[in-house]
């Protein structure tokens, strides 16, 4: 809301500077975004009157003028302007003037003729292109009215003014008006507001000659529809003072009738619309929903098919306006219009909002309607518009109003307990101060012993309960004036869930292992599943879809983190990163049914990936093992997985804890890598962190340190190529019993001296007893037993 | 014989002096003092001496042995010292050459800020809780007192799964869950992913992060809220940072306020970043929990009051590290992440 201080002071007694006004109103709830100082935009422009215009002797497109600026001698001005005539009063930038953009006016010669200044357009006085009247865009600003020649233009046009841009919250549509802001100012500065006159002086005729009736058919979407008629209308530009105020408020002047409706909207917050009465068929207005297949050509010249639930203003037969959004071409005011109907209505906010959005056109009016306006203001605004049209001599106001107002406003009462206000705010505000603030905000407030009873005025629909009133007294007192007080609660540290502690721990381990943390969107493209070669039948393809995604790329809730990770790897490689190691901890979304009827399961997974020269299966597996070990997960087994289409069939393992699969790891299948534009080996794992919460061992107990030495023996075996090493080690431990402390594979060899289809595995076995030093003899027996078992079960041969 | 012994001593001492490593020194020891050494051989001839001369010569022999032994020991210490010095000299490296680094992974900056905030509040007694990303319309809007016609509910503002389920647009539904599940006094902080129908640009992302705190108890006031936020802002940004509470509007709090903090760049002096106001605008939103919200969660709003405040974690991260574009947070470029 753009608030001109000069204009504001017409409604409230205020003498403070714009800086103080903006600061204090900010602290009482109207946040000042910026201040525009029109007085600083230009200097040295004065009122001048064109005395004569003569042709330039040496230039066809220029003229030589004499301009009276109240000095002894008129000034000679050479100009190329076309819209000037002798006798016109214009703004003249004299020598030494400074215009916007630091443009300085100097005495000079134009094609040999002396020019002592420059006639100005509105733009040169600091107005933006979007508010300058269309006809004034190209030329010099011609000032209608009486002025003192030579007077500074800023005084003559009240441009020595600051305009504050206030951010108004959604709950306060009443503040989208000068009167509303005057009320806020009055409460903030403890001063009084002055509401301008709205009674027309001389009315004539009877409204029913022009308008028989207004019927609200859609009573749920329109609370009130008030109309007045003005006849003998002369459409012409509105006076300069009104145009200037409109422009400062960000509204482009059009003509006297439209300008008055806009001016009153800015004053009161109530949007008005003017129809040409003669075009209202049947002298009747109906506020109803659009009918099937109805169309309306709107003021912007577009023929629109109306939605069936759109609210329209119709005459006897057809729609003539989209309620609160835009008028229709069929009832538009034109230069030949002589009688107008002023509409002042109260439409349903949501209907206007959705309607305006559907048409992609939010206007000053729809922006106000959509916030649900003050139903009582409709009447004042309607009268005020008639009063101004009369003042401007734009027409003759017709007697009477038609006011369809089915349910009159009833002021609600809210009571505020004095001790409750103190208890909520943590400060005791003197009673008189509270009453004063409420009165100045327009409430009827009475103290009744231990509470204040408040009659809620119609413009404060946002005040419904006690806390709302407490906020009012609190904000006028100033939140910044409340002395802070420490919270009195039990002293203890906040708790984290066990799951969260484990997640943080997992992240810490991964960082320690050299992996960077990444973070990607929860919604992904379904195409990722094809890129990952996840079959259509996979449970991972049970997908939760958004009803209204931003696009296919963000259309489904992910059930795997692998796709985003691959995209991140790919993007980094494209950016020239040669090697990377990264992880993400994030939720996947598993529907309980398709279509989704209830909240899905959200499961925390971790995805890990590594690319680079040094990356290989076993170094990557080492990272996974370190992570699991760090999380105290024991009994982990890795089983070969040859059928996961996302992974290399020969380099993929299912990760099992206590027989339960908690994830997979391995090299990404080369085709999948290629699908993400990668030609190098990518190693990745996806783990169900949530499963660890039940499977990990949280309790640790001390184990006595060994007293007797361990003795190691090596064992080199020939076994069939396909035999997994872990099954040999498992058998070693089983047959060796408790004397086998550990087994470790230290060499794998295939090639010369090893038969085709066989491989050589070399282990070192560590033996230890808790109560004695083992003898060679004892160890030899055990090692033999192991060897026999391996020969029998696996066709293993000692090398 | 005495002359012989003195000769041995003289030769021995000379050799010891001349030896230049431990190995040759040991050879000298063997040459003079070993079982077949020169001294031993001379002593073997002692039997041939007259009886009265033997003790005299014996003493001389002992003196010679002692002199040589001592000289060897001394020389040994000396040589060891020299060897060590030589070794140290040889092992000298250019310490200005870069080390071979063990790679340590980096935090994502946003996660780091999120975790720091949670840890900070946890130290202040707030329990760290989490909630789902997919929420019910009830928890995300209705229970939070959002008007039925509020624009934020539109499909052009919020992502829906179906008419009852959506991607949470704020972390506030976690408050609803906490109030329904916990008995006052409640102190909780929650942070996480939130979603709004915004196209990606320099300052917007359809997924972003919020953090918020909730306190519910007996006698909790706005003065407590102000104190809690001031304490937090001082902890996070430093004690010289000031706060400014401006009345504002949120459906779920009443009274409500927005909090500006001193511009973090100029620390309140006024600079280009803060448009010379000295303030970083709208860093936090806060207020006293709306009585209807308490009642919606089965909490007696007469007995208990509470406050809530929240902020954008992405915004704080960007302000804290001077990150100019929100896209950087979601692109996961390693060259970006490794800066933090």
mmCIF file of N, CA and C in Angstrom, chain A residues 353-354 357 548 550, chain B residues 151-160 196-199:
data_model
loop_
_atom_site.group_PDB
_atom_site.id
_atom_site.type_symbol
_atom_site.label_atom_id
_atom_site.label_comp_id
_atom_site.label_asym_id
_atom_site.label_seq_id
_atom_site.Cartn_x
_atom_site.Cartn_y
_atom_site.Cartn_z
ATOM 1 N N UNK A 353 -10.709 -14.413 -5.757
ATOM 2 C CA UNK A 353 -9.298 -14.798 -5.839
ATOM 3 C C UNK A 353 -9.066 -15.862 -6.909
ATOM 4 N N UNK A 354 -9.896 -16.912 -6.853
ATOM 5 C CA UNK A 354 -9.707 -17.995 -7.812
ATOM 6 C C UNK A 354 -10.054 -17.544 -9.226
ATOM 7 N N UNK A 357 -7.248 -15.406 -10.529
ATOM 8 C CA UNK A 357 -6.084 -16.237 -10.787
ATOM 9 C C UNK A 357 -6.258 -16.999 -12.099
ATOM 10 N N UNK A 548 -0.209 -32.379 -8.595
ATOM 11 C CA UNK A 548 0.125 -31.141 -9.311
ATOM 12 C C UNK A 548 1.628 -30.895 -9.292
ATOM 13 N N UNK A 550 5.478 -29.875 -10.421
ATOM 14 C CA UNK A 550 6.036 -28.745 -11.185
ATOM 15 C C UNK A 550 6.408 -29.178 -12.596
ATOM 16 N N UNK B 151 -5.084 -18.738 0.567
ATOM 17 C CA UNK B 151 -4.418 -19.004 -0.717
ATOM 18 C C UNK B 151 -3.335 -20.073 -0.636
ATOM 19 N N UNK B 152 -2.708 -20.207 0.532
ATOM 20 C CA UNK B 152 -1.620 -21.183 0.626
ATOM 21 C C UNK B 152 -2.127 -22.603 0.391
ATOM 22 N N UNK B 153 -3.450 -22.805 0.513
ATOM 23 C CA UNK B 153 -3.991 -24.145 0.300
ATOM 24 C C UNK B 153 -4.178 -24.456 -1.186
ATOM 25 N N UNK B 154 -4.080 -23.443 -2.041
ATOM 26 C CA UNK B 154 -4.338 -23.657 -3.463
ATOM 27 C C UNK B 154 -3.342 -24.651 -4.065
ATOM 28 N N UNK B 155 -3.787 -25.315 -5.134
ATOM 29 C CA UNK B 155 -2.885 -26.227 -5.841
ATOM 30 C C UNK B 155 -1.748 -25.470 -6.506
ATOM 31 N N UNK B 156 -1.897 -24.158 -6.624
ATOM 32 C CA UNK B 156 -0.808 -23.382 -7.202
ATOM 33 C C UNK B 156 0.193 -22.958 -6.134
ATOM 34 N N UNK B 157 -0.040 -23.378 -4.888
ATOM 35 C CA UNK B 157 0.894 -23.058 -3.810
ATOM 36 C C UNK B 157 1.440 -24.305 -3.122
ATOM 37 N N UNK B 158 0.639 -25.370 -3.125
ATOM 38 C CA UNK B 158 0.961 -26.554 -2.336
ATOM 39 C C UNK B 158 0.909 -27.796 -3.228
ATOM 40 N N UNK B 159 1.850 -28.717 -3.005
ATOM 41 C CA UNK B 159 1.828 -29.986 -3.740
ATOM 42 C C UNK B 159 0.904 -30.968 -3.022
ATOM 43 N N UNK B 160 -0.035 -31.515 -3.769
ATOM 44 C CA UNK B 160 -0.958 -32.486 -3.188
ATOM 45 C C UNK B 160 -0.703 -33.890 -3.736
ATOM 46 N N UNK B 196 7.012 -26.112 -1.446
ATOM 47 C CA UNK B 196 6.007 -25.196 -1.976
ATOM 48 C C UNK B 196 6.119 -25.116 -3.479
ATOM 49 N N UNK B 197 4.987 -24.821 -4.095
ATOM 50 C CA UNK B 197 4.891 -24.806 -5.547
ATOM 51 C C UNK B 197 5.615 -23.584 -6.105
ATOM 52 N N UNK B 198 6.923 -23.620 -6.076
ATOM 53 C CA UNK B 198 7.724 -22.494 -6.576
ATOM 54 C C UNK B 198 8.691 -23.015 -7.619
ATOM 55 N N UNK B 199 8.776 -22.337 -8.737
ATOM 56 C CA UNK B 199 9.802 -22.709 -9.706
ATOM 57 C C UNK B 199 11.176 -22.355 -9.152
#
